[in-house]
Coordinates of N, CA and C in Angstrom, one line a residue:
M1 N 40.4 -23.5 50.9 CA 40.0 -22.7 49.8 C 39.6 -21.3 50.4
K2 N 38.9 -21.4 51.5 CA 38.4 -20.2 52.2 C 39.5 -19.2 52.5
Y3 N 40.6 -19.8 53.1 CA 41.8 -19.1 53.5 C 42.5 -18.5 52.3
K4 N 42.5 -19.2 51.2 CA 43.2 -18.6 50.0 C 42.4 -17.4 49.5
C5 N 41.1 -17.4 49.5 CA 40.3 -16.3 49.1 C 40.6 -15.1 50.0
I6 N 40.6 -15.3 51.3 CA 40.9 -14.2 52.3 C 42.3 -13.7 52.1
L7 N 43.2 -14.5 51.9 CA 44.6 -14.1 51.7 C 44.7 -13.3 50.4
L8 N 44.1 -13.7 49.3 CA 44.1 -13.0 48.1 C 43.4 -11.6 48.2
A9 N 42.3 -11.6 48.9 CA 41.6 -10.3 49.1 C 42.5 -9.3 49.9
A10 N 43.2 -9.9 50.9 CA 44.1 -9.0 51.7 C 45.2 -8.5 50.9
M11 N 45.7 -9.2 49.9 CA 46.8 -8.7 49.1 C 46.5 -7.7 48.1
I12 N 45.2 -7.6 47.7 CA 44.8 -6.7 46.6 C 45.3 -5.3 46.8
P13 N 45.1 -4.6 48.0 CA 45.6 -3.3 48.1 C 47.1 -3.1 47.9
F14 N 47.9 -4.1 48.3 CA 49.3 -4.0 48.1 C 49.8 -4.2 46.7
V15 N 49.0 -4.9 45.9 CA 49.3 -5.1 44.5 C 48.9 -3.9 43.7
T16 N 47.7 -3.4 43.9 CA 47.2 -2.3 43.1 C 47.6 -0.9 43.5
L17 N 48.0 -0.7 44.8 CA 48.4 0.6 45.3 C 49.6 1.2 44.5
P18 N 50.7 0.5 44.2 CA 51.7 1.1 43.4 C 51.3 1.5 42.0
A19 N 50.4 0.8 41.4 CA 49.9 1.2 40.1 C 49.1 2.4 40.1
V20 N 48.3 2.5 41.2 CA 47.4 3.7 41.3 C 48.2 4.9 41.7
A21 N 49.2 4.8 42.5 CA 50.0 5.9 43.0 C 50.7 6.6 41.8
G22 N 51.0 5.9 40.8 CA 51.7 6.5 39.7 C 50.7 7.2 38.8
E23 N 49.4 7.1 39.0 CA 48.4 7.7 38.1 C 47.7 8.8 38.9
G24 N 48.5 9.5 39.7 CA 47.9 10.5 40.6 C 46.8 11.4 40.0
M25 N 47.1 12.1 38.9 CA 46.1 13.0 38.4 C 44.9 12.2 37.7
K26 N 45.1 11.1 37.2 CA 44.0 10.3 36.6 C 43.0 10.0 37.8
Q27 N 43.5 9.6 38.9 CA 42.7 9.2 40.0 C 42.0 10.4 40.6
M28 N 42.5 11.6 40.3 CA 41.9 12.8 40.9 C 41.1 13.6 39.9
S29 N 40.7 13.0 38.8 CA 40.0 13.7 37.8 C 38.6 14.1 38.3
F30 N 38.1 15.2 37.7 CA 36.8 15.7 38.1 C 35.7 14.6 38.1
Q31 N 35.8 13.8 37.0 CA 34.8 12.8 36.8 C 34.9 11.7 37.9
N32 N 36.1 11.3 38.3 CA 36.3 10.3 39.3 C 35.9 10.8 40.7
M33 N 36.1 12.1 40.9 CA 35.7 12.7 42.2 C 34.2 12.9 42.3
D34 N 33.6 13.2 41.2 CA 32.2 13.5 41.2 C 31.4 12.2 41.2
A35 N 31.3 11.6 42.4 CA 30.7 10.3 42.5 C 29.3 10.2 42.1
D36 N 28.5 11.2 42.4 CA 27.1 11.2 42.1 C 26.7 11.8 40.8
H37 N 27.8 12.2 40.0 CA 27.6 12.7 38.7 C 26.6 13.9 38.5
D38 N 26.7 14.8 39.5 CA 25.8 16.0 39.5 C 26.5 17.2 38.9
G39 N 27.7 17.0 38.5 CA 28.5 18.1 37.9 C 29.2 19.0 38.9
M40 N 29.2 18.6 40.2 CA 29.9 19.3 41.2 C 30.5 18.3 42.2
I41 N 31.6 18.7 42.9 CA 32.2 17.9 43.9 C 31.8 18.4 45.3
S42 N 31.2 17.6 46.1 CA 30.9 18.0 47.4 C 32.1 17.8 48.4
K43 N 32.0 18.3 49.6 CA 33.0 18.0 50.5 C 33.1 16.5 50.9
T44 N 31.9 15.9 50.9 CA 31.8 14.5 51.1 C 32.6 13.7 50.0
E45 N 32.3 14.1 48.8 CA 33.0 13.4 47.7 C 34.5 13.6 47.7
A46 N 34.9 14.8 48.2 CA 36.3 15.1 48.2 C 37.0 14.6 49.5
A47 N 36.3 14.1 50.4 CA 36.9 13.7 51.7 C 38.1 12.8 51.6
S48 N 38.2 12.0 50.6 CA 39.3 11.1 50.5 C 40.6 11.8 50.0
N49 N 40.5 13.0 49.5 CA 41.6 13.8 49.0 C 42.0 14.8 50.0
K50 N 43.0 14.5 50.8 CA 43.4 15.4 51.9 C 43.9 16.7 51.3
K51 N 44.7 16.7 50.3 CA 45.2 17.9 49.7 C 44.1 18.9 49.3
L52 N 43.1 18.4 48.7 CA 42.0 19.2 48.3 C 41.2 19.7 49.5
T53 N 40.9 18.9 50.4 CA 40.0 19.3 51.5 C 40.7 20.3 52.4
E54 N 42.1 20.2 52.5 CA 42.8 21.1 53.4 C 42.7 22.5 52.8
K55 N 42.6 22.7 51.5 CA 42.6 24.0 50.9 C 41.2 24.3 50.2
W56 N 40.2 23.6 50.7 CA 38.9 23.7 50.1 C 38.4 25.2 49.9
S57 N 38.5 26.0 50.9 CA 38.0 27.4 50.8 C 38.8 28.2 49.7
K58 N 40.0 27.8 49.5 CA 40.8 28.5 48.4 C 40.2 28.2 47.0
Y59 N 39.8 27.0 46.8 CA 39.3 26.7 45.5 C 37.8 26.9 45.3
D60 N 37.0 26.9 46.4 CA 35.6 27.2 46.3 C 35.3 28.7 46.2
A61 N 35.5 29.2 45.0 CA 35.5 30.6 44.7 C 34.1 31.2 45.0
N62 N 33.0 30.6 44.8 CA 31.7 31.1 45.0 C 31.2 30.8 46.4
K63 N 31.9 30.1 47.2 CA 31.6 29.7 48.6 C 30.3 29.0 48.7
D64 N 30.0 28.1 47.8 CA 28.7 27.3 47.9 C 29.0 25.9 48.5
N65 N 30.2 25.7 49.0 CA 30.5 24.4 49.5 C 30.5 23.2 48.5
M66 N 30.6 23.6 47.3 CA 30.7 22.6 46.2 C 31.8 23.1 45.2
L67 N 32.5 22.2 44.6 CA 33.4 22.6 43.5 C 32.9 22.3 42.2
E68 N 32.7 23.3 41.3 CA 32.4 23.1 40.0 C 33.6 22.7 39.2
E69 N 33.5 22.3 38.0 CA 34.6 21.8 37.2 C 35.7 22.9 37.1
A70 N 35.3 24.2 36.8 CA 36.3 25.2 36.7 C 37.1 25.5 38.0
E71 N 36.4 25.4 39.1 CA 37.0 25.5 40.4 C 38.0 24.4 40.7
F72 N 37.6 23.2 40.4 CA 38.4 22.0 40.6 C 39.6 22.1 39.6
S73 N 39.5 22.6 38.5 CA 40.6 22.8 37.5 C 41.7 23.6 38.1
R74 N 41.4 24.6 38.9 CA 42.4 25.4 39.6 C 43.3 24.5 40.5
F75 N 42.6 23.7 41.2 CA 43.3 22.7 42.1 C 44.2 21.8 41.3
E76 N 43.6 21.2 40.2 CA 44.4 20.3 39.4 C 45.6 20.9 38.9
E77 N 45.5 22.2 38.4 CA 46.6 22.9 37.8 C 47.7 23.1 38.8
E78 N 47.4 23.6 40.0 CA 48.3 23.9 41.0 C 49.0 22.6 41.5
Y79 N 48.2 21.5 41.7 CA 48.7 20.2 42.2 C 49.6 19.7 41.1
A80 N 49.2 19.7 39.9 CA 50.1 19.2 38.8 C 51.4 19.9 38.7
A81 N 51.4 21.2 38.9 CA 52.6 22.0 38.8 C 53.5 21.6 40.0
K82 N 53.0 21.4 41.1 CA 53.8 21.0 42.3 C 54.4 19.6 42.1
E83 N 53.6 18.7 41.5 CA 54.0 17.3 41.3 C 54.8 17.1 40.0
G84 N 54.9 18.1 39.2 CA 55.6 18.0 37.9 C 54.8 17.2 36.9
Q85 N 53.5 17.3 36.9 CA 52.7 16.5 36.0 C 51.8 17.4 35.2
K86 N 51.2 16.9 34.1 CA 50.2 17.7 33.4 C 48.8 17.4 34.1
P87 N 47.9 18.4 34.2 CA 46.6 18.2 34.7 C 45.8 17.2 33.8
A88 N 44.8 16.5 34.4 CA 44.0 15.6 33.6 C 43.2 16.4 32.6
A89 N 42.9 15.7 31.5 CA 42.1 16.4 30.4 C 40.7 16.7 30.9
P90 N 40.2 17.9 30.5 CA 38.8 18.2 30.9 C 37.8 17.2 30.3
A91 N 36.6 17.2 30.9 CA 35.6 16.3 30.5 C 35.2 16.4 29.0
G92 N 35.2 17.6 28.5 CA 34.7 17.8 27.2 C 35.7 17.4 26.1
G93 N 36.9 17.1 26.3 CA 37.8 16.7 25.2 C 39.2 16.8 25.5
M94 N 40.0 17.3 24.5 CA 41.4 17.3 24.6 C 42.0 18.6 25.1
T95 N 43.2 18.6 25.6 CA 43.9 19.8 26.0 C 44.9 20.1 24.9
N96 N 45.4 21.3 24.8 CA 46.4 21.7 23.9 C 47.8 21.3 24.5
P97 N 48.6 20.7 23.7 CA 49.9 20.3 24.2 C 50.8 21.4 24.7

């Protein structure tokens, strides 16, 4: 039984990864990246997103080493355009089609 649990746990990333990969923008939403829910994304919170951290200074308009939602939206829009996707809906509601 112990080995079945270990095997199952080892398989989880391989089963869930394809599903998550197809949801690129959902996984990168401001709310998901803002782990401490302080209304900003720190470099630490963004560390798992290589595309964002590589161009951090481009999006950090006020150079405070944090991304506010408006700054992150610029990244989302550019990333979505490159990937042929629509950006994630903002926290406050719906987007215009």
